[in-house]
């Protein structure tokens, strides 16, 4: 069985973070493991409190994983602060981790900041270079590129600018733009668009976590980045289309829609 490690924060309401990652991996037939960076008190209406775990404990979790059940891929989500980034970078290098998908988590769906502003330089200069793929949404790509993104041409320009500092593959998620859900994969100067229908469902809490985890599952199975992105896009479209409606705010996806439908 293939194994994937998620390094991220915990979402007590189950829609995003570690919980969404584990559901996604299980739905893909993957053995899921987790390193928790922070505990959050949140639900579909927002993030109310964040408790950061000590960097030593984050590092100890990583030691336990890599010295016993070494993962075939790693997904990284909320890292929160410079000291945690430092611990993660050190351990990823120490254990020669492969197939790293970095979900550039900076702002939650409810517009709550999920990374310390003082940590951005370390995030971009030390953690990003280790990734095989980064998956910023439009607001995050604006931060990473320094330009405003309104059109498809802007997306390409942003990817080009980001690639000057980061040599891995870049998937800019276009969910914040108008029209169909259109994502750009930029790699070595080549571009490929992945377009899917925009489903009329406001319950999209945890889509970024889910997509990056699904991509990591594909890489763990030996798929290339393009195929991993395509299959992950198909999966997340199905999870949104399933129409799960929980909570009073921006609700979660149905990660196990194929199981519940009997497939």
Tab-separated table of N, CA, C and O in Angstrom, residues 113-177:
chain	number	residue	atom	x	y	z
A	113	UNK	N	-5.864	34.894	8.670
A	113	UNK	CA	-4.461	34.656	8.343
A	113	UNK	C	-3.980	33.360	9.005
A	113	UNK	O	-4.176	33.155	10.195
A	114	UNK	N	-3.338	32.505	8.213
A	114	UNK	CA	-2.897	31.203	8.711
A	114	UNK	C	-1.377	31.055	8.683
A	114	UNK	O	-0.854	29.950	8.829
A	115	UNK	N	-0.667	32.161	8.484
A	115	UNK	CA	0.785	32.145	8.595
A	115	UNK	C	1.235	33.482	9.165
A	115	UNK	O	0.669	34.538	8.849
A	116	UNK	N	2.234	33.416	10.010
A	116	UNK	CA	2.816	34.618	10.597
A	116	UNK	C	3.486	35.437	9.495
A	116	UNK	O	4.304	34.911	8.730
A	117	UNK	N	3.137	36.724	9.406
A	117	UNK	CA	3.691	37.572	8.361
A	117	UNK	C	5.204	37.621	8.369
A	117	UNK	O	5.842	37.793	7.320
A	118	UNK	N	5.820	37.465	9.524
A	118	UNK	CA	7.276	37.489	9.634
A	118	UNK	C	7.928	36.221	9.083
A	118	UNK	O	9.157	36.156	8.967
A	119	UNK	N	7.110	35.220	8.753
A	119	UNK	CA	7.648	33.934	8.302
A	119	UNK	C	7.672	33.788	6.783
A	119	UNK	O	8.174	32.782	6.268
A	120	UNK	N	7.126	34.754	6.070
A	120	UNK	CA	6.980	34.617	4.623
A	120	UNK	C	8.317	34.430	3.908
A	120	UNK	O	8.439	33.622	2.987
A	121	UNK	N	9.327	35.180	4.304
A	121	UNK	CA	10.627	35.082	3.640
A	121	UNK	C	11.199	33.673	3.779
A	121	UNK	O	11.681	33.074	2.804
A	122	UNK	N	11.109	33.117	4.981
A	122	UNK	CA	11.608	31.766	5.212
A	122	UNK	C	10.780	30.735	4.450
A	122	UNK	O	11.313	29.765	3.909
A	123	UNK	N	9.485	30.962	4.407
A	123	UNK	CA	8.579	30.079	3.672
A	123	UNK	C	8.996	30.005	2.205
A	123	UNK	O	9.103	28.919	1.617
A	124	UNK	N	9.237	31.173	1.608
A	124	UNK	CA	9.524	31.248	0.176
A	124	UNK	C	10.946	30.800	-0.152
A	124	UNK	O	11.177	30.194	-1.196
A	125	UNK	N	11.893	31.073	0.723
A	125	UNK	CA	13.295	30.808	0.399
A	125	UNK	C	13.788	29.445	0.866
A	125	UNK	O	14.751	28.916	0.306
A	126	UNK	N	13.123	28.848	1.869
A	126	UNK	CA	13.609	27.588	2.409
A	126	UNK	C	12.653	26.416	2.187
A	126	UNK	O	13.092	25.310	1.861
A	127	UNK	N	11.355	26.648	2.365
A	127	UNK	CA	10.397	25.547	2.231
A	127	UNK	C	9.980	25.326	0.779
A	127	UNK	O	9.973	24.187	0.297
A	128	UNK	N	9.642	26.395	0.075
A	128	UNK	CA	9.198	26.249	-1.313
A	128	UNK	C	10.184	25.501	-2.205
A	128	UNK	O	9.773	24.657	-3.014
A	129	UNK	N	11.495	25.756	-2.105
A	129	UNK	CA	12.427	25.053	-2.992
A	129	UNK	C	12.445	23.537	-2.834
A	129	UNK	O	12.915	22.828	-3.731
A	130	UNK	N	11.945	23.019	-1.725
A	130	UNK	CA	11.929	21.572	-1.505
A	130	UNK	C	10.746	20.901	-2.195
A	130	UNK	O	10.723	19.669	-2.331
A	131	UNK	N	9.765	21.679	-2.626
A	131	UNK	CA	8.518	21.123	-3.155
A	131	UNK	C	8.644	20.705	-4.616
A	131	UNK	O	9.293	21.377	-5.425
A	132	UNK	N	7.972	19.613	-4.947
A	132	UNK	CA	7.838	19.212	-6.347
A	132	UNK	C	6.780	20.056	-7.032
A	132	UNK	O	6.857	20.323	-8.234
A	133	UNK	N	5.788	20.479	-6.248
A	133	UNK	CA	4.665	21.255	-6.768
A	133	UNK	C	4.142	22.157	-5.669
A	133	UNK	O	4.013	21.725	-4.524
A	134	UNK	N	3.837	23.412	-6.022
A	134	UNK	CA	3.123	24.297	-5.105
A	134	UNK	C	1.752	24.593	-5.690
A	134	UNK	O	1.577	24.607	-6.908
A	135	UNK	N	0.762	24.839	-4.809
A	135	UNK	CA	-0.617	24.979	-5.289
A	135	UNK	C	-1.286	26.244	-4.748
A	135	UNK	O	-2.277	26.170	-4.011
A	136	UNK	N	-0.791	27.428	-5.100
A	136	UNK	CA	-1.426	28.655	-4.604
A	136	UNK	C	-2.755	28.934	-5.283
A	136	UNK	O	-2.945	28.627	-6.470
A	137	UNK	N	-3.694	29.523	-4.522
A	137	UNK	CA	-4.891	30.065	-5.165
A	137	UNK	C	-4.550	31.469	-5.654
A	137	UNK	O	-3.403	31.922	-5.531
A	138	UNK	N	-5.523	32.167	-6.217
A	138	UNK	CA	-5.238	33.482	-6.803
A	138	UNK	C	-4.699	34.481	-5.772
A	138	UNK	O	-3.669	35.128	-6.016
A	139	UNK	N	-5.343	34.657	-4.598
A	139	UNK	CA	-4.778	35.599	-3.617
A	139	UNK	C	-3.367	35.231	-3.182
A	139	UNK	O	-2.519	36.114	-2.989
A	140	UNK	N	-3.095	33.941	-3.030
A	140	UNK	CA	-1.754	33.511	-2.630
A	140	UNK	C	-0.747	33.734	-3.750
A	140	UNK	O	0.401	34.130	-3.507
A	141	UNK	N	-1.181	33.491	-4.993
A	141	UNK	CA	-0.295	33.738	-6.139
A	141	UNK	C	0.009	35.229	-6.278
A	141	UNK	O	1.103	35.603	-6.712
A	142	UNK	N	-0.938	36.080	-5.883
A	142	UNK	CA	-0.677	37.525	-5.893
A	142	UNK	C	0.410	37.881	-4.891
A	142	UNK	O	1.292	38.701	-5.170
A	143	UNK	N	0.368	37.255	-3.722
A	143	UNK	CA	1.395	37.499	-2.704
A	143	UNK	C	2.756	37.010	-3.197
A	143	UNK	O	3.772	37.710	-3.073
A	144	UNK	N	2.790	35.829	-3.789
A	144	UNK	CA	4.052	35.229	-4.206
A	144	UNK	C	4.659	35.929	-5.420
A	144	UNK	O	5.883	35.972	-5.572
A	145	UNK	N	3.806	36.470	-6.288
A	145	UNK	CA	4.289	37.113	-7.517
A	145	UNK	C	4.426	38.622	-7.400
A	145	UNK	O	5.185	39.252	-8.134
A	146	UNK	N	3.625	39.215	-6.494
A	146	UNK	CA	3.638	40.658	-6.334
A	146	UNK	C	2.797	41.409	-7.338
A	146	UNK	O	2.890	42.639	-7.444
A	147	UNK	N	1.934	40.703	-8.094
A	147	UNK	CA	1.069	41.374	-9.065
A	147	UNK	C	-0.396	41.040	-8.809
A	147	UNK	O	-0.715	40.032	-8.183
A	148	UNK	N	-1.273	41.878	-9.309
A	148	UNK	CA	-2.712	41.640	-9.192
A	148	UNK	C	-3.154	40.695	-10.297
A	148	UNK	O	-2.699	40.798	-11.441
A	149	UNK	N	-4.042	39.775	-9.952
A	149	UNK	CA	-4.502	38.778	-10.917
A	149	UNK	C	-5.998	38.929	-11.146
A	149	UNK	O	-6.803	38.736	-10.224
A	150	UNK	N	-6.355	39.268	-12.374
A	150	UNK	CA	-7.767	39.433	-12.741
A	150	UNK	C	-8.163	38.565	-13.931
A	150	UNK	O	-9.331	38.235	-14.099
A	151	UNK	N	-7.190	38.224	-14.778
A	151	UNK	CA	-7.476	37.499	-16.023
A	151	UNK	C	-6.561	36.290	-16.159
A	151	UNK	O	-5.596	36.111	-15.401
A	152	UNK	N	-6.832	35.481	-17.187
A	152	UNK	CA	-5.985	34.322	-17.464
A	152	UNK	C	-4.562	34.749	-17.817
A	152	UNK	O	-3.593	34.071	-17.462
A	153	UNK	N	-4.436	35.869	-18.520
A	153	UNK	CA	-3.096	36.376	-18.847
A	153	UNK	C	-2.334	36.747	-17.576
A	153	UNK	O	-1.118	36.528	-17.483
A	154	UNK	N	-3.053	37.280	-16.606
A	154	UNK	CA	-2.420	37.621	-15.332
A	154	UNK	C	-1.928	36.366	-14.614
A	154	UNK	O	-0.875	36.380	-13.964
A	155	UNK	N	-2.691	35.285	-14.730
A	155	UNK	CA	-2.301	34.023	-14.090
A	155	UNK	C	-0.975	33.536	-14.669
A	155	UNK	O	-0.066	33.127	-13.939
A	156	UNK	N	-0.860	33.590	-15.997
A	156	UNK	CA	0.377	33.164	-16.658
A	156	UNK	C	1.539	34.062	-16.231
A	156	UNK	O	2.647	33.585	-15.944
A	157	UNK	N	1.284	35.373	-16.178
A	157	UNK	CA	2.336	36.312	-15.769
A	157	UNK	C	2.790	36.039	-14.344
A	157	UNK	O	3.991	36.081	-14.036
A	158	UNK	N	1.834	35.743	-13.451
A	158	UNK	CA	2.170	35.452	-12.058
A	158	UNK	C	3.009	34.182	-11.957
A	158	UNK	O	4.012	34.139	-11.225
A	159	UNK	N	2.616	33.144	-12.693
A	159	UNK	CA	3.376	31.888	-12.673
A	159	UNK	C	4.796	32.106	-13.177
A	159	UNK	O	5.758	31.549	-12.632
A	160	UNK	N	4.929	32.920	-14.205
A	160	UNK	CA	6.253	33.215	-14.758
A	160	UNK	C	7.122	33.920	-13.722
A	160	UNK	O	8.311	33.599	-13.564
A	161	UNK	N	6.556	34.872	-13.018
A	161	UNK	CA	7.306	35.595	-11.990
A	161	UNK	C	7.691	34.682	-10.831
A	161	UNK	O	8.821	34.728	-10.335
A	162	UNK	N	6.748	33.843	-10.389
A	162	UNK	CA	7.043	32.922	-9.285
A	162	UNK	C	8.152	31.954	-9.678
A	162	UNK	O	9.018	31.618	-8.870
A	163	UNK	N	8.154	31.539	-10.948
A	163	UNK	CA	9.143	30.560	-11.416
A	163	UNK	C	10.569	31.105	-11.403
A	163	UNK	O	11.527	30.338	-11.475
A	164	UNK	N	10.725	32.403	-11.313
A	164	UNK	CA	12.069	32.985	-11.254
A	164	UNK	C	12.732	32.731	-9.901
A	164	UNK	O	13.955	32.780	-9.788
A	165	UNK	N	11.906	32.447	-8.899
A	165	UNK	CA	12.444	32.166	-7.569
A	165	UNK	C	12.256	30.704	-7.153
A	165	UNK	O	12.882	30.235	-6.217
A	166	UNK	N	11.371	30.013	-7.859
A	166	UNK	CA	11.032	28.642	-7.490
A	166	UNK	C	11.054	27.783	-8.753
A	166	UNK	O	10.389	28.096	-9.727
A	167	UNK	N	11.806	26.700	-8.755
A	167	UNK	CA	12.046	25.931	-9.974
A	167	UNK	C	11.125	24.723	-10.144
A	167	UNK	O	11.177	24.048	-11.165
A	168	UNK	N	10.278	24.431	-9.153
A	168	UNK	CA	9.369	23.302	-9.285
A	168	UNK	C	8.125	23.660	-10.076
A	168	UNK	O	7.999	24.755	-10.635
A	169	UNK	N	7.190	22.724	-10.143
A	169	UNK	CA	5.931	22.964	-10.853
A	169	UNK	C	5.014	23.855	-10.023
A	169	UNK	O	5.045	23.822	-8.791
A	170	UNK	N	4.197	24.649	-10.716
A	170	UNK	CA	3.284	25.594	-10.062
A	170	UNK	C	1.875	25.340	-10.582
A	170	UNK	O	1.649	25.344	-11.791
A	171	UNK	N	0.945	25.124	-9.680
A	171	UNK	CA	-0.466	25.004	-10.058
A	171	UNK	C	-1.206	26.168	-9.421
A	171	UNK	O	-1.423	26.194	-8.208
A	172	UNK	N	-1.590	27.149	-10.242
A	172	UNK	CA	-2.359	28.284	-9.729
A	172	UNK	C	-3.839	27.973	-9.910
A	172	UNK	O	-4.325	27.794	-11.030
A	173	UNK	N	-4.538	27.901	-8.789
A	173	UNK	CA	-5.954	27.529	-8.797
A	173	UNK	C	-6.806	28.764	-9.092
A	173	UNK	O	-6.685	29.783	-8.423
A	174	UNK	N	-7.664	28.659	-10.093
A	174	UNK	CA	-8.412	29.826	-10.559
A	174	UNK	C	-9.804	29.958	-10.015
A	174	UNK	O	-10.637	30.659	-10.599
A	175	UNK	N	-10.092	29.312	-8.906
A	175	UNK	CA	-11.445	29.343	-8.368
A	175	UNK	C	-11.947	30.731	-8.012
A	175	UNK	O	-13.158	30.964	-7.963
A	176	UNK	N	-11.031	31.677	-7.751
A	176	UNK	CA	-11.436	33.030	-7.382
A	176	UNK	C	-11.777	33.888	-8.598
A	176	UNK	O	-12.301	34.993	-8.452
A	177	UNK	N	-11.468	33.383	-9.811
A	177	UNK	CA	-11.774	34.141	-11.016
A	177	UNK	C	-13.164	33.784	-11.526
A	177	UNK	O	-13.742	32.765	-11.145
